[in-house]
Amino acid sequence: MEHVIDIPKTRKEYMEEILRLKKEKNAVLLAHYYQEADIQDLADYVGDSLGLSRKAAETDADIIVFAGVHFMAETAKIINPNKKVILPDVNAGCSLADSAQPGPFKEFVDAHPDHIVVTYINCTAEIKAMSDIICTSSNAVDIINSIPKDQKIICAPDRNLGEYLIHQTGRDLLLWDGACMVHEAFAMDKILDLHKEHPKAKFIAHPESTQNILRISAFVGSTEKLLNFVQEDDSEEFIIATEAGILHEMQKRVPHKKLIAAPAKDDNTCACSECHYMKMNTLEKLYACLKNELPEVDVPEDIRKKALVPLERMLDLSK
Ligand code: 13P
Ligand code: SF4
């Protein structure tokens, strides 16, 4: 007898099934702006890291499906120990999170006992558990400014965000040497050539980019702030230095404006400014993940409890 596997066949069928399963299972789909367009369109909420953490803290769904990378799903689990948190591809990691491994990070923190540890949300639960306050690119300046001036600060793991914060706050931050492979890969020569072709375009960038890129930027901000900027600014053209997935939501908000993704160096995996970790989540994997409620993201309870403290500090400071 022929064995028929009942799975969707077209993208439309996948999308319909995802919506049906989401409702049936009382699941909420949270997606980052770097996810592929169809996943963003299916999501109950699309946002930056701060917005996504806030939504994870508010939800009354039974299941959180995180269309993002592993540290984001882990953050949702830290906040919601009693909910099931699932991630379409459990290998969707982050080069920045990988740059801070628990052993060396502990040595670094232990070597500077007079410093408090402000950690960017792009890190593992174990690193969060060794931190005093978490920040995102949306609130990092405010978080640093909320700390008394005479208090020494470690800022980790992104050295580019760290240097940007030193510049913005005038504080002497002790930086960890990590970076995002996508934001490090923007090609200055190609950006300058592109600007010659589009002289009226405003160049805007994410603070994970290198200092030479930030120095030529008309505006620097998190994904959410970049979105707001193109809506509020009078310019009709923009070159945007962050992961190219953001252009989907941006173009929806400003359909009449010309938006160009900043090009990456040729030695980057695709020279297309895409994060291959973010793009590991596909419609097919999202469907399978919701149907089977797998892969599940879990955090050991002792680490979760410690990691929750700096995360709650951040959420309290960002109300
Ligand atoms: P935000 O969306 O918070 O700006 O973060 C960008 C990023 O690189 C997430 O991995
Ligand atoms: Fe990590 Fe960079 Fe990808 Fe964001 S864009 S998930 S920081 S590697």
CSV table of C-alpha atoms in Angstrom, one decimal, residues 31-314:
chain,number,residue,atom,x,y,z
A,31,ALA,CA,10.2,36.9,14.9
A,32,HIS,CA,13.2,39.1,14.6
A,33,TYR,CA,13.5,41.6,11.7
A,34,TYR,CA,16.3,39.5,10.2
A,35,GLN,CA,14.0,36.5,9.5
A,36,GLU,CA,12.9,35.7,6.0
A,37,ALA,CA,9.9,37.8,4.7
A,38,ASP,CA,7.2,35.0,4.9
A,39,ILE,CA,8.1,34.2,8.5
A,40,GLN,CA,7.9,37.9,9.5
A,41,ASP,CA,4.5,38.1,7.8
A,42,LEU,CA,3.2,35.1,9.8
A,43,ALA,CA,4.5,36.3,13.2
A,44,ASP,CA,2.3,37.7,16.0
A,45,TYR,CA,5.1,40.1,16.7
A,46,VAL,CA,8.2,41.2,14.8
A,47,GLY,CA,10.7,43.2,16.7
A,48,ASP,CA,14.3,44.0,17.8
A,49,SER,CA,15.9,42.2,20.7
A,50,LEU,CA,14.4,44.5,23.4
A,51,GLY,CA,10.9,44.4,21.9
A,52,LEU,CA,11.1,40.6,21.6
A,53,SER,CA,12.2,40.2,25.3
A,54,ARG,CA,9.3,42.5,26.4
A,55,LYS,CA,6.8,40.4,24.4
A,56,ALA,CA,8.2,37.2,25.8
A,57,ALA,CA,7.7,38.6,29.3
A,58,GLU,CA,4.1,39.6,28.5
A,59,THR,CA,2.7,36.6,26.6
A,60,ASP,CA,0.0,34.3,28.0
A,61,ALA,CA,0.5,31.7,25.2
A,62,ASP,CA,1.4,28.1,26.2
A,63,ILE,CA,4.1,27.8,23.6
A,64,ILE,CA,6.6,30.5,22.4
A,65,VAL,CA,7.9,29.8,18.9
A,66,PHE,CA,11.0,31.9,18.5
A,67,ALA,CA,11.9,32.7,14.9
A,68,GLY,CA,15.3,34.1,15.7
A,69,VAL,CA,18.6,32.7,17.0
A,70,HIS,CA,19.4,30.5,19.9
A,71,PHE,CA,20.2,33.2,22.5
A,72,MET,CA,16.9,34.9,21.8
A,73,ALA,CA,14.9,31.7,22.4
A,74,GLU,CA,17.0,31.1,25.6
A,75,THR,CA,16.2,34.6,26.8
A,76,ALA,CA,12.5,33.8,26.3
A,77,LYS,CA,12.9,30.6,28.4
A,78,ILE,CA,14.8,32.4,31.1
A,79,ILE,CA,11.8,34.7,31.5
A,80,ASN,CA,9.2,32.0,31.1
A,81,PRO,CA,10.4,28.8,32.8
A,82,ASN,CA,6.9,27.2,32.7
A,83,LYS,CA,6.3,27.7,29.0
A,84,LYS,CA,7.5,25.6,26.2
A,85,VAL,CA,10.0,27.5,24.0
A,86,ILE,CA,10.7,26.1,20.6
A,87,LEU,CA,13.1,27.2,17.8
A,88,PRO,CA,12.8,26.1,14.2
A,89,ASP,CA,16.5,25.3,13.9
A,90,VAL,CA,18.4,24.6,17.1
A,91,ASN,CA,21.7,25.3,15.2
A,92,ALA,CA,20.7,28.9,14.6
A,93,GLY,CA,23.6,30.4,16.6
A,94,CYS,CA,25.3,33.7,16.6
A,95,SER,CA,29.0,34.6,16.0
A,96,LEU,CA,28.8,37.3,18.7
A,97,ALA,CA,27.4,34.9,21.3
A,98,ASP,CA,30.0,32.3,20.3
A,99,SER,CA,32.8,34.8,20.9
A,100,ALA,CA,32.2,34.7,24.7
A,101,GLN,CA,32.8,31.2,26.1
A,102,PRO,CA,32.0,30.7,29.8
A,103,GLY,CA,35.5,29.6,30.9
A,104,PRO,CA,37.5,32.6,29.5
A,105,PHE,CA,34.7,35.0,30.3
A,106,LYS,CA,34.7,33.9,34.0
A,107,GLU,CA,38.5,34.4,34.2
A,108,PHE,CA,38.0,37.9,32.7
A,109,VAL,CA,35.3,38.9,35.1
A,110,ASP,CA,37.1,37.4,38.1
A,111,ALA,CA,40.3,39.3,37.1
A,112,HIS,CA,38.3,42.6,37.5
A,113,PRO,CA,36.3,42.3,40.7
A,114,ASP,CA,35.8,46.1,41.0
A,115,HIS,CA,33.9,46.2,37.7
A,116,ILE,CA,30.2,45.6,37.1
A,117,VAL,CA,29.4,43.6,34.1
A,118,VAL,CA,27.1,45.0,31.4
A,119,THR,CA,26.4,42.3,28.8
A,120,TYR,CA,24.8,42.7,25.4
A,121,ILE,CA,21.8,40.3,25.1
A,122,ASN,CA,23.6,38.5,22.2
A,123,CYS,CA,25.2,36.0,24.6
A,124,THR,CA,24.4,32.6,26.1
A,125,ALA,CA,22.5,32.0,29.3
A,126,GLU,CA,25.8,31.1,31.1
A,127,ILE,CA,27.3,34.5,30.2
A,128,LYS,CA,24.1,36.2,31.3
A,129,ALA,CA,24.3,34.4,34.6
A,130,MET,CA,27.8,36.0,35.2
A,131,SER,CA,26.4,39.5,34.4
A,132,ASP,CA,25.0,42.4,36.4
A,133,ILE,CA,22.9,44.1,33.8
A,134,ILE,CA,21.9,43.0,30.2
A,135,CYS,CA,21.5,45.6,27.5
A,136,THR,CA,20.4,45.6,23.9
A,137,SER,CA,21.4,48.0,21.1
A,138,SER,CA,18.1,50.0,21.8
A,139,ASN,CA,18.9,50.7,25.5
A,140,ALA,CA,22.7,50.4,25.8
A,141,VAL,CA,23.4,54.1,26.1
A,142,ASP,CA,20.7,54.6,28.7
A,143,ILE,CA,21.9,51.5,30.7
A,144,ILE,CA,25.5,52.8,30.8
A,145,ASN,CA,24.3,56.3,31.7
A,146,SER,CA,22.2,54.9,34.6
A,147,ILE,CA,25.4,53.5,36.3
A,148,PRO,CA,27.2,55.9,38.8
A,149,LYS,CA,30.1,57.7,37.1
A,150,ASP,CA,32.8,56.4,39.5
A,151,GLN,CA,31.7,52.7,38.9
A,152,LYS,CA,34.1,50.7,36.6
A,153,ILE,CA,32.3,48.8,33.9
A,154,ILE,CA,33.0,45.7,31.8
A,155,CYS,CA,31.1,45.8,28.5
A,156,ALA,CA,30.8,42.5,26.6
A,157,PRO,CA,30.8,40.7,24.2
A,158,ASP,CA,30.7,43.2,21.3
A,159,ARG,CA,33.8,45.4,20.9
A,160,ASN,CA,32.1,47.5,18.2
A,161,LEU,CA,29.0,48.3,20.3
A,162,GLY,CA,31.5,48.9,23.2
A,163,GLU,CA,33.5,51.4,21.3
A,164,TYR,CA,30.3,53.1,20.1
A,165,LEU,CA,29.2,53.3,23.8
A,166,ILE,CA,32.5,54.8,24.9
A,167,HIS,CA,32.1,57.5,22.2
A,168,GLN,CA,28.4,58.2,23.2
A,169,THR,CA,28.7,58.1,26.9
A,170,GLY,CA,32.3,59.3,27.5
A,171,ARG,CA,32.8,56.4,29.9
A,172,ASP,CA,36.0,54.3,30.0
A,173,LEU,CA,34.5,50.8,29.4
A,174,LEU,CA,36.6,47.6,29.6
A,175,LEU,CA,35.7,45.7,26.4
A,176,TRP,CA,35.6,42.0,25.6
A,177,ASP,CA,36.9,41.3,22.1
A,178,GLY,CA,33.9,39.8,20.3
A,179,ALA,CA,32.1,40.8,17.1
A,180,CYS,CA,29.2,40.0,14.8
A,181,MET,CA,30.4,38.5,11.5
A,182,VAL,CA,27.6,40.2,9.5
A,183,HIS,CA,28.2,43.7,10.8
A,184,GLU,CA,32.0,43.4,10.6
A,185,ALA,CA,31.8,42.5,6.9
A,186,PHE,CA,30.5,45.8,5.4
A,187,ALA,CA,32.8,46.9,2.6
A,188,MET,CA,33.8,50.6,2.9
A,189,ASP,CA,34.9,50.9,-0.8
A,190,LYS,CA,31.7,49.4,-2.1
A,191,ILE,CA,29.6,51.6,0.2
A,192,LEU,CA,31.5,54.7,-1.1
A,193,ASP,CA,30.9,53.6,-4.7
A,194,LEU,CA,27.3,53.1,-4.0
A,195,HIS,CA,27.0,56.5,-2.4
A,196,LYS,CA,28.5,58.0,-5.6
A,197,GLU,CA,25.7,56.4,-7.6
A,198,HIS,CA,23.1,57.6,-5.0
A,199,PRO,CA,24.4,60.9,-3.7
A,200,LYS,CA,21.1,61.8,-2.0
A,201,ALA,CA,20.9,58.6,-0.1
A,202,LYS,CA,21.5,58.8,3.7
A,203,PHE,CA,23.8,56.2,5.1
A,204,ILE,CA,22.6,54.6,8.4
A,205,ALA,CA,24.1,51.8,10.4
A,206,HIS,CA,23.6,49.4,13.3
A,207,PRO,CA,26.1,49.9,16.3
A,208,GLU,CA,27.5,46.4,15.8
A,209,SER,CA,29.2,47.8,12.7
A,210,THR,CA,32.9,48.8,12.9
A,211,GLN,CA,34.0,52.3,13.8
A,212,ASN,CA,34.9,53.4,10.3
A,213,ILE,CA,31.4,52.5,9.2
A,214,LEU,CA,29.8,54.3,12.1
A,215,ARG,CA,31.9,57.4,11.5
A,216,ILE,CA,30.3,57.9,8.1
A,217,SER,CA,26.8,57.2,9.3
A,218,ALA,CA,24.1,59.9,9.4
A,219,PHE,CA,22.3,57.8,12.1
A,220,VAL,CA,23.3,54.8,14.3
A,221,GLY,CA,20.7,52.7,16.0
A,222,SER,CA,19.1,49.3,16.7
A,223,THR,CA,17.0,47.7,14.1
A,224,GLU,CA,13.8,49.3,15.6
A,225,LYS,CA,15.5,52.7,15.7
A,226,LEU,CA,16.7,52.4,12.1
A,227,LEU,CA,13.1,51.6,11.1
A,228,ASN,CA,11.8,54.6,12.9
A,229,PHE,CA,14.5,56.8,11.4
A,230,VAL,CA,13.6,56.0,7.8
A,231,GLN,CA,9.9,56.8,8.6
A,232,GLU,CA,10.6,60.1,10.3
A,233,ASP,CA,13.5,61.4,8.2
A,234,ASP,CA,12.7,63.6,5.1
A,235,SER,CA,15.2,61.8,2.8
A,236,GLU,CA,13.8,59.6,0.0
A,237,GLU,CA,16.8,57.3,-0.2
A,238,PHE,CA,18.8,55.3,2.3
A,239,ILE,CA,21.7,52.9,2.4
A,240,ILE,CA,21.3,50.6,5.4
A,241,ALA,CA,24.2,48.8,7.1
A,242,THR,CA,22.5,46.0,9.0
A,243,GLU,CA,21.3,42.5,8.1
A,244,ALA,CA,19.3,42.8,4.9
A,245,GLY,CA,16.2,41.1,6.3
A,246,ILE,CA,15.2,44.4,7.9
A,247,LEU,CA,14.4,45.8,4.4
A,248,HIS,CA,11.2,43.8,4.3
A,249,GLU,CA,9.6,45.6,7.2
A,250,MET,CA,11.2,48.9,6.3
A,251,GLN,CA,9.9,48.9,2.7
A,252,LYS,CA,6.4,48.1,4.1
A,253,ARG,CA,6.6,51.2,6.3
A,254,VAL,CA,8.0,53.5,3.6
A,255,PRO,CA,6.8,52.0,0.3
A,256,HIS,CA,7.6,55.2,-1.6
A,257,LYS,CA,11.3,55.4,-0.4
A,258,LYS,CA,14.3,53.8,-2.0
A,259,LEU,CA,16.1,51.4,0.4
A,260,ILE,CA,19.5,49.9,-0.4
A,261,ALA,CA,21.2,47.2,1.6
A,262,ALA,CA,24.9,48.1,2.3
A,263,PRO,CA,27.1,45.7,0.5
A,264,ALA,CA,29.5,43.3,2.3
A,265,LYS,CA,33.1,42.3,1.4
A,266,ASP,CA,33.4,39.6,-1.2
A,267,ASP,CA,35.1,37.3,1.3
A,268,ASN,CA,31.9,37.2,3.4
A,269,THR,CA,29.9,34.0,2.9
A,270,CYS,CA,27.6,35.6,0.4
A,271,ALA,CA,28.6,39.3,0.2
A,272,CYS,CA,24.9,40.0,0.6
A,273,SER,CA,24.8,41.2,4.2
A,274,GLU,CA,22.7,38.2,5.4
A,275,CYS,CA,23.1,36.4,8.7
A,276,HIS,CA,23.2,32.7,7.7
A,277,TYR,CA,22.3,31.8,11.3
A,278,MET,CA,19.1,33.9,11.1
A,279,LYS,CA,18.3,32.4,7.7
A,280,MET,CA,18.6,28.8,9.0
A,281,ASN,CA,14.9,29.1,10.1
A,282,THR,CA,12.8,28.3,7.0
A,283,LEU,CA,9.0,28.0,6.5
A,284,GLU,CA,9.4,24.2,6.3
A,285,LYS,CA,11.3,24.0,9.6
A,286,LEU,CA,8.9,26.4,11.3
A,287,TYR,CA,6.0,24.1,10.3
A,288,ALA,CA,7.8,21.0,11.6
A,289,CYS,CA,8.7,22.8,14.8
A,290,LEU,CA,5.2,23.8,15.5
A,291,LYS,CA,3.7,20.4,14.6
A,292,ASN,CA,6.2,18.4,16.7
A,293,GLU,CA,6.8,21.0,19.3
A,294,LEU,CA,10.5,20.5,18.8
A,295,PRO,CA,13.4,21.4,19.1
A,296,GLU,CA,12.7,22.7,22.5
A,297,VAL,CA,15.1,25.2,24.2
A,298,ASP,CA,15.8,24.6,27.8
A,299,VAL,CA,18.1,26.3,30.4
A,300,PRO,CA,19.4,24.5,33.6
A,301,GLU,CA,17.5,26.0,36.5
A,302,ASP,CA,20.5,27.2,38.5
A,303,ILE,CA,21.8,29.1,35.4
A,304,ARG,CA,18.3,30.4,34.6
A,305,LYS,CA,17.8,31.9,38.0
A,306,LYS,CA,21.1,33.7,37.9
A,307,ALA,CA,20.5,34.9,34.3
A,308,LEU,CA,17.1,36.2,35.1
A,309,VAL,CA,18.4,38.8,37.6
A,310,PRO,CA,20.4,41.0,35.1
A,311,LEU,CA,17.6,40.5,32.5
A,312,GLU,CA,14.9,41.8,34.9
A,313,ARG,CA,17.2,44.7,35.8
A,314,MET,CA,17.3,45.6,32.1
